[in-house]
Coordinates of C-alpha atoms in Angstrom, one line a residue:
M1 CA 19.1 -15.8 -62.0
D2 CA 20.5 -19.4 -61.9
F3 CA 18.6 -21.5 -64.5
R4 CA 18.9 -24.7 -62.4
H5 CA 17.1 -23.5 -59.4
A6 CA 14.9 -20.8 -60.7
S7 CA 11.8 -22.7 -61.2
P8 CA 10.1 -21.2 -64.1
S9 CA 10.5 -19.5 -62.1
S10 CA 15.3 -19.2 -63.8
P11 CA 13.5 -15.7 -65.3
D12 CA 17.0 -14.5 -62.8
G13 CA 18.2 -18.6 -63.9
H14 CA 19.9 -18.7 -62.5
Y15 CA 17.2 -21.8 -60.9
G16 CA 16.9 -22.1 -61.1
R17 CA 20.0 -20.3 -62.2
L18 CA 18.8 -19.1 -63.4
D19 CA 19.1 -16.0 -64.2
T20 CA 16.5 -16.1 -67.2
E21 CA 13.3 -13.9 -67.7
F22 CA 10.5 -16.0 -68.1
L23 CA 7.0 -14.4 -68.2
I24 CA 5.1 -14.1 -65.2
S25 CA 1.5 -14.7 -65.9
D26 CA -1.1 -11.9 -64.7
E27 CA -3.0 -14.9 -62.7
R28 CA 0.6 -15.8 -61.1
K29 CA 0.3 -19.2 -62.5
G30 CA 3.9 -18.9 -63.8
M31 CA 5.5 -18.2 -66.9
A32 CA 8.4 -16.7 -65.4
G33 CA 11.6 -15.4 -66.5
H34 CA 16.1 -16.0 -65.1
D35 CA 18.7 -17.0 -65.7
Q36 CA 21.2 -18.9 -64.6
N37 CA 23.6 -16.6 -66.0
G38 CA 21.3 -13.6 -65.5
S39 CA 20.1 -14.9 -63.5
L40 CA 19.6 -17.4 -65.1
L41 CA 17.7 -16.6 -63.1
G42 CA 19.2 -19.9 -63.0
L43 CA 16.0 -22.6 -63.1
A44 CA 13.1 -20.2 -63.8
T45 CA 10.4 -18.6 -61.7
S46 CA 6.9 -20.2 -62.7
A47 CA 7.5 -23.1 -60.6
V48 CA 8.0 -21.2 -57.7
V49 CA 4.8 -19.1 -58.5
S50 CA 2.5 -21.7 -59.6
G51 CA 3.9 -24.3 -56.5
R52 CA 4.1 -21.2 -54.0
R53 CA 1.8 -22.9 -51.7
D54 CA 4.2 -26.1 -51.6
V55 CA 7.1 -24.3 -51.8
S56 CA 6.4 -22.1 -48.9
R57 CA 5.6 -25.3 -46.4
P58 CA 9.9 -25.2 -45.5
L59 CA 9.4 -21.5 -44.8
S60 CA 6.5 -22.1 -42.6
G61 CA 6.5 -20.2 -39.7
V62 CA 6.7 -16.9 -41.2
K63 CA 2.9 -15.8 -41.7
S64 CA 2.3 -12.6 -44.2
F65 CA 1.1 -9.4 -42.9
E66 CA -2.2 -10.2 -44.1
D67 CA -2.6 -13.3 -42.0
D68 CA -1.3 -11.6 -39.1
M69 CA -3.4 -8.6 -39.2
D70 CA -6.6 -9.5 -37.1
L71 CA -8.2 -5.9 -38.2
E72 CA -11.3 -5.7 -40.5
N73 CA -12.3 -2.3 -41.6
G74 CA -10.3 -1.1 -37.9
K75 CA -13.5 -2.8 -36.3
D76 CA -13.5 -6.2 -33.9
E77 CA -16.8 -8.4 -33.8
N78 CA -18.8 -5.8 -31.8
G79 CA -17.9 -2.9 -33.7
R80 CA -15.3 -1.3 -31.5
D81 CA -12.3 0.3 -32.8
K82 CA -9.2 -2.1 -32.6
P83 CA -5.6 -0.8 -31.7
F84 CA -2.8 -1.1 -34.5
R85 CA 0.0 -3.0 -33.4
Y86 CA 3.3 -1.8 -35.1
N87 CA 5.6 -4.4 -33.8
R88 CA 4.5 -7.5 -36.2
P89 CA 4.4 -5.4 -39.5
L90 CA 7.5 -3.9 -38.6
K91 CA 9.2 -7.5 -38.3
L92 CA 7.5 -8.9 -41.2
N93 CA 8.8 -5.9 -43.3
N94 CA 12.4 -6.5 -42.1
Q95 CA 11.8 -10.4 -43.1
A96 CA 10.4 -8.6 -46.6
F97 CA 13.6 -6.5 -47.3
L98 CA 16.2 -9.0 -45.7
S99 CA 14.6 -11.9 -48.0
G100 CA 15.2 -9.3 -51.1
L101 CA 18.0 -8.4 -50.5
A102 CA 19.4 -11.9 -50.1
Y103 CA 17.8 -12.9 -53.4
C104 CA 19.6 -10.0 -55.1
L105 CA 22.8 -10.7 -53.6
S106 CA 22.9 -14.4 -54.3
S107 CA 21.6 -13.8 -58.0
C108 CA 24.1 -11.2 -59.0
S109 CA 26.9 -13.0 -57.5
M110 CA 26.0 -16.2 -59.0
I111 CA 26.6 -14.6 -62.2
L112 CA 29.2 -12.6 -61.4
V113 CA 31.2 -15.7 -60.1
N114 CA 30.6 -17.5 -63.4
K115 CA 32.3 -14.8 -65.7
F116 CA 34.8 -14.3 -63.3
V117 CA 35.7 -18.1 -63.4
L118 CA 35.0 -18.1 -67.2
S119 CA 36.7 -14.8 -68.2
G120 CA 39.0 -14.2 -65.1
Y121 CA 40.4 -17.6 -64.9
D122 CA 40.2 -17.8 -68.7
F123 CA 38.7 -21.2 -67.9
S124 CA 37.0 -22.8 -71.4
A125 CA 35.2 -25.6 -70.1
G126 CA 32.2 -24.1 -69.6
I127 CA 30.0 -27.4 -69.8
S128 CA 32.4 -28.9 -67.2
L129 CA 31.8 -26.2 -64.7
M130 CA 27.6 -26.5 -65.5
L131 CA 28.6 -30.2 -64.6
Y132 CA 30.4 -29.5 -61.3
Q133 CA 27.6 -27.0 -60.6
N134 CA 25.2 -29.5 -60.8
F135 CA 26.9 -32.1 -58.7
V136 CA 27.2 -29.6 -55.9
S137 CA 23.6 -28.6 -55.9
V138 CA 22.7 -32.6 -56.2
I139 CA 25.0 -33.3 -52.9
L140 CA 23.8 -30.4 -51.2
V141 CA 19.9 -30.8 -51.8
S142 CA 20.4 -34.9 -50.7
T143 CA 22.1 -33.7 -47.8
L144 CA 19.4 -31.3 -46.4
S145 CA 16.7 -34.0 -47.4
S146 CA 18.6 -36.5 -45.3
F147 CA 18.7 -34.0 -42.5
G148 CA 14.9 -33.3 -43.0
V149 CA 15.8 -29.6 -43.5
V150 CA 13.5 -29.6 -46.9
S151 CA 11.4 -32.5 -48.8
T152 CA 11.9 -33.9 -52.0
E153 CA 10.3 -36.5 -54.0
P154 CA 11.6 -40.4 -54.6
L155 CA 13.2 -40.1 -58.0
T156 CA 11.4 -43.2 -59.8
W157 CA 11.9 -44.3 -63.2
K158 CA 8.8 -43.0 -64.2
L159 CA 9.3 -39.7 -63.2
M160 CA 12.8 -39.0 -64.3
K161 CA 11.1 -40.8 -67.9
V162 CA 8.3 -38.1 -67.8
W163 CA 11.0 -35.5 -67.1
L164 CA 13.7 -36.5 -69.1
P165 CA 12.7 -34.5 -72.3
V166 CA 12.3 -31.0 -70.7
N167 CA 15.7 -31.7 -69.1
I168 CA 17.5 -32.0 -72.5
I169 CA 16.5 -28.5 -73.2
F170 CA 17.2 -27.6 -69.5
V171 CA 21.1 -28.9 -69.9
G172 CA 21.6 -27.4 -73.5
M173 CA 20.0 -23.9 -71.8
L174 CA 22.8 -24.4 -68.9
A175 CA 25.5 -24.7 -71.4
T176 CA 24.6 -22.2 -74.0
S177 CA 24.5 -19.6 -71.1
M178 CA 28.3 -20.8 -69.8
L179 CA 29.1 -20.4 -73.5
S180 CA 27.9 -17.2 -74.4
L181 CA 28.9 -15.7 -70.8
K182 CA 32.4 -16.6 -71.7
Y183 CA 32.6 -14.2 -74.7
I184 CA 30.1 -11.5 -73.8
N185 CA 30.1 -8.9 -70.9
V186 CA 27.5 -9.6 -68.1
A187 CA 25.6 -5.8 -69.1
M188 CA 25.0 -7.3 -72.7
V189 CA 23.9 -10.9 -71.6
T190 CA 21.4 -9.1 -69.5
V191 CA 19.8 -7.1 -72.1
L192 CA 20.2 -9.9 -74.7
K193 CA 18.3 -11.8 -72.6
N194 CA 15.1 -9.8 -72.9
A195 CA 15.0 -11.7 -76.4
T196 CA 13.6 -14.7 -74.3
N197 CA 10.6 -12.6 -73.2
V198 CA 9.9 -11.6 -76.6
I199 CA 9.8 -15.5 -78.0
T200 CA 7.9 -16.4 -75.2
A201 CA 5.2 -13.9 -75.9
I202 CA 4.9 -15.5 -79.4
G203 CA 4.9 -18.7 -78.0
E204 CA 2.5 -18.2 -75.7
M205 CA 0.2 -16.7 -78.3
Y206 CA 0.4 -19.3 -80.7
L207 CA 0.4 -22.5 -78.1
F208 CA -1.8 -21.1 -75.2
M209 CA -4.0 -18.6 -77.5
K210 CA -2.7 -15.9 -74.7
H211 CA -3.2 -12.5 -75.8
H212 CA -1.3 -9.8 -74.3
D213 CA -1.9 -5.7 -74.4
G214 CA -0.4 -3.0 -76.2
K215 CA 1.5 -1.9 -72.9
V216 CA 3.5 -5.4 -73.4
W217 CA 3.9 -5.3 -76.7
T218 CA 5.5 -1.9 -76.8
A219 CA 7.7 -3.2 -73.9
L220 CA 8.6 -6.0 -76.2
I221 CA 9.4 -3.9 -79.2
L222 CA 11.6 -1.6 -76.9
M223 CA 13.4 -4.6 -75.6
I224 CA 14.3 -5.7 -79.7
I225 CA 15.5 -2.2 -80.4
S226 CA 17.9 -1.7 -77.3
A227 CA 19.3 -5.2 -77.7
I228 CA 19.8 -4.3 -81.4
S229 CA 21.8 -0.8 -80.7
G230 CA 23.2 -2.3 -78.0
G231 CA 25.0 -5.0 -80.1
I232 CA 25.5 -2.7 -82.8
T233 CA 27.4 -0.2 -80.3
D234 CA 29.1 -3.3 -78.4
L235 CA 33.0 -2.2 -78.3
S236 CA 33.5 -5.9 -77.1
F237 CA 31.3 -7.7 -79.8
H238 CA 31.8 -11.7 -80.2
A239 CA 29.7 -13.1 -83.0
I240 CA 30.5 -16.7 -81.2
G241 CA 29.1 -15.3 -78.1
Y242 CA 26.4 -13.5 -79.6
G243 CA 25.3 -16.9 -81.4
W244 CA 25.0 -18.8 -78.2
Q245 CA 23.2 -16.3 -76.4
I246 CA 20.9 -15.8 -79.2
L247 CA 20.3 -19.9 -79.0
N248 CA 20.2 -19.3 -75.2
C249 CA 17.1 -17.4 -75.8
F250 CA 15.1 -19.9 -78.0
L251 CA 16.0 -22.8 -75.2
T252 CA 14.8 -20.9 -72.6
A253 CA 11.8 -19.7 -74.2
F254 CA 11.1 -23.2 -75.2
Y255 CA 11.8 -24.6 -71.7
S256 CA 9.5 -22.3 -70.3
L257 CA 6.9 -22.9 -72.2
T258 CA 6.9 -26.6 -72.0
L259 CA 7.5 -27.0 -68.4
R260 CA 4.1 -26.3 -67.1
R261 CA 2.7 -29.1 -68.8
V262 CA 5.5 -31.5 -67.9
M263 CA 4.8 -30.4 -64.8
D264 CA 1.6 -31.1 -64.6
T265 CA 2.0 -34.8 -66.4
A266 CA 5.4 -35.6 -63.6
K267 CA 2.8 -34.5 -60.6
Q268 CA 0.8 -37.7 -61.7
V269 CA 3.6 -39.8 -61.2
T270 CA 4.7 -38.9 -57.7
K271 CA 3.7 -40.3 -54.5
S272 CA 2.2 -37.2 -53.2
G273 CA 0.8 -35.8 -56.3
N274 CA 2.8 -32.7 -55.9
L275 CA 6.1 -31.5 -57.2
N276 CA 8.0 -29.0 -54.9
E277 CA 11.1 -26.8 -55.8
F278 CA 13.6 -28.7 -54.2
S279 CA 12.5 -32.0 -55.9
M280 CA 12.7 -30.1 -59.2
V281 CA 16.4 -29.2 -58.3
I282 CA 17.4 -32.5 -57.8
L283 CA 15.5 -33.9 -60.5
N284 CA 16.9 -31.7 -63.1
N285 CA 20.5 -31.4 -61.8
M286 CA 20.8 -35.4 -61.1
L287 CA 19.4 -35.9 -65.0
S288 CA 22.1 -33.6 -66.3
L289 CA 24.8 -35.3 -64.7
P290 CA 25.2 -38.3 -67.3
L291 CA 23.6 -35.6 -70.2
G292 CA 26.8 -33.0 -69.1
L293 CA 29.3 -36.2 -69.3
L294 CA 28.1 -36.6 -73.0
L295 CA 28.5 -33.1 -73.9
I296 CA 31.9 -33.1 -72.3
F297 CA 33.4 -36.0 -74.0
A298 CA 31.5 -34.5 -77.4
S299 CA 33.3 -30.8 -76.9
N300 CA 36.4 -32.3 -76.4
E301 CA 37.0 -30.6 -73.0
V302 CA 38.4 -33.9 -71.7
D303 CA 41.3 -32.7 -73.1
Y304 CA 41.6 -29.2 -72.0
L305 CA 40.8 -30.2 -68.7
Y306 CA 43.7 -32.8 -68.5
K307 CA 46.0 -30.4 -69.7
T308 CA 44.9 -27.2 -67.7
P309 CA 46.8 -26.0 -64.5
L310 CA 43.9 -24.9 -62.9
L311 CA 42.9 -27.9 -61.3
K312 CA 45.8 -27.9 -59.6
M313 CA 44.8 -24.2 -57.6
P314 CA 43.2 -24.9 -54.5
M315 CA 41.5 -21.6 -54.9
F316 CA 40.0 -22.1 -58.5
W317 CA 38.2 -25.0 -56.5
L318 CA 36.7 -22.9 -54.0
V319 CA 35.3 -20.3 -56.2
T320 CA 33.9 -22.9 -58.7
T321 CA 32.5 -25.0 -55.6
L322 CA 30.9 -21.2 -54.1
S323 CA 29.3 -21.0 -57.5
G324 CA 27.4 -24.2 -56.7
F325 CA 26.4 -23.4 -53.5
L326 CA 25.3 -19.7 -54.7
G327 CA 23.1 -21.6 -57.0
L328 CA 21.3 -23.4 -54.2
A329 CA 21.3 -19.8 -52.5
I330 CA 19.1 -18.3 -55.3
S331 CA 16.6 -21.9 -54.9
F332 CA 16.3 -20.7 -51.1
T333 CA 16.5 -16.8 -51.4
S334 CA 14.1 -16.8 -54.2
M335 CA 11.1 -18.7 -52.6
W336 CA 11.8 -16.9 -49.2
F337 CA 11.4 -13.7 -50.7
L338 CA 8.2 -14.9 -52.9
H339 CA 6.8 -16.1 -49.5
Q340 CA 7.1 -12.9 -48.1
T341 CA 6.1 -10.7 -50.8
G342 CA 4.4 -12.1 -54.0
A343 CA 4.7 -13.0 -57.5
T344 CA 4.3 -8.9 -58.6
T345 CA 7.2 -7.6 -56.4
Y346 CA 9.1 -10.7 -57.2
S347 CA 9.1 -9.9 -60.8
L348 CA 9.5 -6.3 -60.4
V349 CA 12.5 -6.9 -58.3
G350 CA 14.3 -9.1 -60.5
S351 CA 13.7 -6.7 -63.4
L352 CA 15.3 -3.8 -61.7
N353 CA 17.9 -6.2 -59.9
K354 CA 19.4 -6.3 -63.5
I355 CA 20.3 -2.3 -63.3
P356 CA 23.2 -2.8 -60.2
L357 CA 24.0 -6.3 -62.0
S358 CA 25.3 -4.6 -65.4
L359 CA 26.8 -1.6 -63.5
A360 CA 28.8 -4.0 -61.4
G361 CA 29.4 -6.1 -64.3
I362 CA 31.2 -3.3 -66.2
L363 CA 33.1 -1.9 -63.6
L364 CA 34.7 -5.0 -62.1
F365 CA 35.5 -6.6 -65.6
K366 CA 36.8 -3.4 -67.0
V367 CA 34.6 -3.5 -69.8
P368 CA 35.6 -1.0 -72.6
T369 CA 32.3 0.9 -73.4
S370 CA 30.8 3.7 -75.1
L371 CA 28.2 6.4 -74.4
E372 CA 26.0 5.1 -76.9
N373 CA 26.4 1.5 -75.4
L374 CA 25.6 2.6 -71.8
F375 CA 22.6 4.2 -73.4
S376 CA 21.3 1.0 -75.0
I377 CA 22.0 -1.4 -71.9
L378 CA 20.0 1.3 -69.9
F379 CA 17.3 1.7 -72.2
G380 CA 17.0 -2.2 -72.6
L381 CA 17.2 -2.4 -68.7
L382 CA 14.1 0.2 -68.2
A383 CA 12.4 -1.3 -71.0
G384 CA 12.5 -4.9 -68.9
V385 CA 11.0 -3.1 -65.8
F386 CA 8.6 -1.5 -68.1
F387 CA 7.7 -5.1 -69.3
A388 CA 7.5 -6.2 -66.1
R389 CA 5.1 -3.6 -65.0
A390 CA 2.8 -4.3 -67.7
K391 CA 2.7 -8.1 -67.2
M392 CA 1.5 -7.0 -63.7
R393 CA -1.2 -5.2 -65.1

């Protein structure tokens, strides 16, 4: 999931982008887990979950099955039996299926396209790629807002001042996500991101005094075991990539733990008293532009960009621009899917979505692997599904 667009919600990241794995609380208040890389998750799902009523407005006109059913225990007000209507539920089931399919495809595509740009093209300017994707997102959301397709809050100095601290974490999260994906295969990135859940759970326990039951801790322990065994058996192990990914897990967890509090403060300085997902998308991405430029100069990517022949290739620009569109697509499809189903189904599908993503990453990029490594990856993915179910209960 793409972290930029997944509201702590990018468990996939993705929001944003992510694909990242935030914790979805039992009350659906939204400590969700995407990543941009995974998923990202790419901004995080919790904002989508916690702001679900407001987020659903752009998608209003598609009602839930419960809202449309005028049946109560199968009786009308006179006690007569009511006939079941099959046409409406069938339509809504199709909506849920299509929204879930669109969410899975956009989330997986975002990660695979990023991996293709960084490894397939051997592009060594991950921060520059992040900056360009953020720029594309700002242009797209601003254009949609100007035509009235989506609604966004005005970006005032007070709002940006409140949001800046969490945005610094957000930029660090995206940058480390790109840097790790450059060196680590998609399957192992997905498994290692499970460590974010462990860090977030511990942070919830100490910061919010939230206690988790035995099933949750069992799932977290299984995730740790799978990450360690996966790293040991990884035939393409890269110490630098693993270092960036570990740092990404800490930043992602810190982002999810602080975002809820910052969101509450930010809502108080907005004109409407609310902050929907698209407002957070443009706020995060707009503020990330100057910070991204500083990182580009600090990491000497300017010299690389000046020398690389990739910037003269139209196909390269097409692929990188597509990645920016996919980032925003994750935002749209995650809200659509969440509106059609709910936090429980959303979380479970996000966990199951990692399984085909990992297999696709191994096959498409011809990752050298072993039976032990494949078992560790599958073990970690199933532990993630078990964790999602445990949190739902």
